[in-house]
Every structure is written in structure tokens, then in C-alpha cells.
mmCIF file of C-alpha atoms in Angstrom:
data_model
loop_
_atom_site.group_PDB
_atom_site.id
_atom_site.type_symbol
_atom_site.label_atom_id
_atom_site.label_comp_id
_atom_site.label_asym_id
_atom_site.label_seq_id
_atom_site.Cartn_x
_atom_site.Cartn_y
_atom_site.Cartn_z
ATOM 1 C CA GLN A 364 0.142 0.043 0.008
ATOM 2 C CA VAL A 365 1.325 3.523 -0.978
ATOM 3 C CA GLN A 366 -0.083 6.632 0.491
ATOM 4 C CA LEU A 367 0.441 9.806 -1.614
ATOM 5 C CA VAL A 368 0.237 13.318 0.044
ATOM 6 C CA GLU A 369 0.334 16.629 -2.284
ATOM 7 C CA SER A 370 1.553 19.857 -1.003
ATOM 8 C CA GLY A 371 2.434 23.173 -2.840
ATOM 9 C CA GLY A 372 -0.307 24.227 -4.554
ATOM 10 C CA GLY A 373 -2.013 27.826 -4.227
ATOM 11 C CA SER A 374 -2.728 30.572 -6.375
ATOM 12 C CA VAL A 375 -0.177 32.698 -8.362
ATOM 13 C CA GLN A 376 -0.305 35.531 -11.254
ATOM 14 C CA ALA A 377 0.457 34.038 -14.553
ATOM 15 C CA GLY A 378 4.519 34.006 -14.890
ATOM 16 C CA GLY A 379 4.703 33.232 -11.644
ATOM 17 C CA SER A 380 6.308 29.798 -10.193
ATOM 18 C CA LEU A 381 5.350 27.178 -7.997
ATOM 19 C CA ARG A 382 6.784 23.445 -6.755
ATOM 20 C CA LEU A 383 4.319 20.865 -6.063
ATOM 21 C CA SER A 384 5.598 17.985 -3.623
ATOM 22 C CA CYS A 385 4.194 14.175 -3.438
ATOM 23 C CA ALA A 386 5.437 12.526 -0.427
ATOM 24 C CA SER A 387 5.082 8.984 -0.232
ATOM 25 C CA SER A 388 4.442 6.652 2.677
ATOM 26 C CA GLY A 389 7.072 4.321 1.696
ATOM 27 C CA SER A 390 10.135 3.915 -0.347
ATOM 28 C CA ILE A 391 9.638 5.256 -3.910
ATOM 29 C CA SER A 392 12.923 3.892 -5.358
ATOM 30 C CA SER A 393 10.810 0.467 -6.464
ATOM 31 C CA ILE A 394 7.732 2.431 -7.912
ATOM 32 C CA ASN A 395 8.319 1.878 -11.802
ATOM 33 C CA PHE A 396 6.498 5.364 -12.586
ATOM 34 C CA MET A 397 5.400 8.343 -10.910
ATOM 35 C CA GLY A 398 3.751 11.103 -12.486
ATOM 36 C CA TRP A 399 1.658 14.206 -12.087
ATOM 37 C CA TYR A 400 -1.740 14.461 -13.526
ATOM 38 C CA ARG A 401 -4.079 17.553 -13.703
ATOM 39 C CA GLN A 402 -7.931 18.093 -14.140
ATOM 40 C CA ALA A 403 -9.184 21.521 -14.908
ATOM 41 C CA PRO A 404 -13.236 22.326 -14.379
ATOM 42 C CA ARG A 405 -15.495 20.510 -17.000
ATOM 43 C CA LYS A 406 -12.099 18.603 -18.548
ATOM 44 C CA GLN A 407 -10.798 14.895 -18.285
ATOM 45 C CA ARG A 408 -7.936 14.454 -16.168
ATOM 46 C CA GLU A 409 -4.658 14.494 -18.307
ATOM 47 C CA LEU A 410 -1.248 13.492 -17.749
ATOM 48 C CA VAL A 411 1.351 16.233 -17.219
ATOM 49 C CA ALA A 412 4.861 14.537 -16.415
ATOM 50 C CA VAL A 413 5.992 11.094 -15.884
ATOM 51 C CA ILE A 414 9.432 9.948 -14.327
ATOM 52 C CA THR A 415 10.417 6.235 -14.146
ATOM 53 C CA SER A 416 12.397 4.347 -11.308
ATOM 54 C CA ASP A 417 15.502 5.062 -13.776
ATOM 55 C CA GLY A 418 14.948 8.858 -13.722
ATOM 56 C CA ILE A 419 13.293 9.023 -17.572
ATOM 57 C CA THR A 420 11.296 11.826 -17.703
ATOM 58 C CA ASN A 421 8.241 12.791 -20.505
ATOM 59 C CA TYR A 422 5.867 15.648 -20.586
ATOM 60 C CA VAL A 423 2.775 16.931 -22.227
ATOM 61 C CA ASP A 424 3.702 19.127 -24.925
ATOM 62 C CA SER A 425 2.104 22.116 -23.289
ATOM 63 C CA VAL A 426 4.221 22.254 -20.350
ATOM 64 C CA LYS A 427 7.471 21.245 -22.219
ATOM 65 C CA GLY A 428 10.193 23.761 -21.247
ATOM 66 C CA ARG A 429 8.199 25.216 -18.283
ATOM 67 C CA PHE A 430 7.886 21.923 -16.007
ATOM 68 C CA THR A 431 10.301 19.891 -14.524
ATOM 69 C CA ILE A 432 9.508 16.648 -13.002
ATOM 70 C CA SER A 433 12.314 15.220 -10.274
ATOM 71 C CA ARG A 434 12.475 12.440 -7.619
ATOM 72 C CA ASP A 435 14.185 12.384 -4.411
ATOM 73 C CA ASN A 436 14.395 8.578 -3.022
ATOM 74 C CA ALA A 437 16.047 9.560 -0.035
ATOM 75 C CA LYS A 438 13.131 11.625 0.827
ATOM 76 C CA ASN A 439 10.474 9.330 -0.839
ATOM 77 C CA THR A 440 9.156 12.754 -2.642
ATOM 78 C CA VAL A 441 8.332 13.387 -6.163
ATOM 79 C CA TYR A 442 8.478 17.218 -7.025
ATOM 80 C CA LEU A 443 6.999 19.240 -10.153
ATOM 81 C CA GLN A 444 8.530 22.609 -10.703
ATOM 82 C CA MET A 445 6.307 24.730 -12.541
ATOM 83 C CA ASN A 446 7.608 28.028 -14.029
ATOM 84 C CA SER A 447 5.900 30.325 -16.425
ATOM 85 C CA LEU A 448 2.763 29.624 -15.311
ATOM 86 C CA LYS A 449 -0.396 30.198 -17.498
ATOM 87 C CA PRO A 450 -3.960 30.787 -16.659
ATOM 88 C CA GLU A 451 -4.594 27.342 -18.698
ATOM 89 C CA ASP A 452 -2.369 25.400 -16.115
ATOM 90 C CA THR A 453 -5.115 26.327 -13.535
ATOM 91 C CA ALA A 454 -6.220 22.853 -12.108
ATOM 92 C CA VAL A 455 -6.218 20.350 -9.525
ATOM 93 C CA TYR A 456 -3.072 18.666 -9.558
ATOM 94 C CA TYR A 457 -2.624 14.988 -8.785
ATOM 95 C CA CYS A 458 0.144 12.562 -7.739
ATOM 96 C CA ASN A 459 0.228 9.199 -9.324
ATOM 97 C CA ALA A 460 2.419 5.802 -8.577
ATOM 98 C CA LEU A 461 2.289 2.813 -10.573
ATOM 99 C CA LYS A 462 3.856 0.145 -8.840
ATOM 100 C CA MET A 463 3.761 -3.579 -9.959
ATOM 101 C CA ALA A 464 0.078 -3.860 -11.232
ATOM 102 C CA TYR A 465 -1.362 -1.196 -8.649
ATOM 103 C CA VAL A 466 -2.158 2.388 -9.171
ATOM 104 C CA TYR A 467 -2.139 4.859 -6.099
ATOM 105 C CA TRP A 468 -3.416 8.590 -6.224
ATOM 106 C CA GLY A 469 -3.005 11.421 -3.872
ATOM 107 C CA GLN A 470 -5.819 13.667 -2.810
ATOM 108 C CA GLY A 471 -4.979 16.676 -4.924
ATOM 109 C CA THR A 472 -3.892 20.159 -4.760
ATOM 110 C CA GLN A 473 -5.375 23.136 -6.311
ATOM 111 C CA VAL A 474 -3.422 25.481 -8.574
ATOM 112 C CA THR A 475 -4.955 28.590 -9.784
ATOM 113 C CA VAL A 476 -3.149 31.074 -12.165
ATOM 114 C CA SER A 477 -4.610 34.393 -12.729
ATOM 115 C CA SER A 478 -4.097 36.762 -15.796
#
């Protein structure tokens, strides 16, 4: 069982930055994939960024060059550094972990970007 707790959301103006954190209740070193999803009002949840256990990363096109996902295995935490934020980045951001055949979700953290 893996419990994920997100933090770091908030309200910023366009062009600002936020760093989201996802703390795991257990070791993340053996988790195959960890990622960040987001869901805006009246939209489907979308994958924003993912990082593998080997540190390979991938991003949705809309955030490439602005967001950076990283992991600190010693702290059992995954981060999402978000720079040059835009109003369209407004959403609830969820941490996700895929370990073996199981998928785990955090409770979400709200990010609001005003123009």
C-alpha cells in the first residue's frame, strides 16, 4: 500500500512559479512510474509529467520547457517545478504512482493561475 500526499499548490499570477511535492508513505525507489496529472473544471484528467525509476522523464507538449519533474528517493518525494505559469494551467494536480500492477493517487492540490 502506498499513500501519497501532495502539497505546494496555491494561487499565483501568470508568469509565476510553484513547486508541488508528493510525499510517499513508503520507499519510491521501487516504484516503476511516478507522475503528475491535472484536472481542470469540466475537463478530463490529463497526464502532465512522468518519471521512471531510472529517472527518465516525459511531459505533455503544453508544459514542455516550463515544468520539470524530479524525484528524491532518499526523501521518498517527487516534485513538479512549474515555471512561467499560465491561466490554462489552473487545475487540481494529482500525484500518481504505478507500482507493480497497482495504481495509487494522492488527494490533489489546487493550482490557480490568474491573468
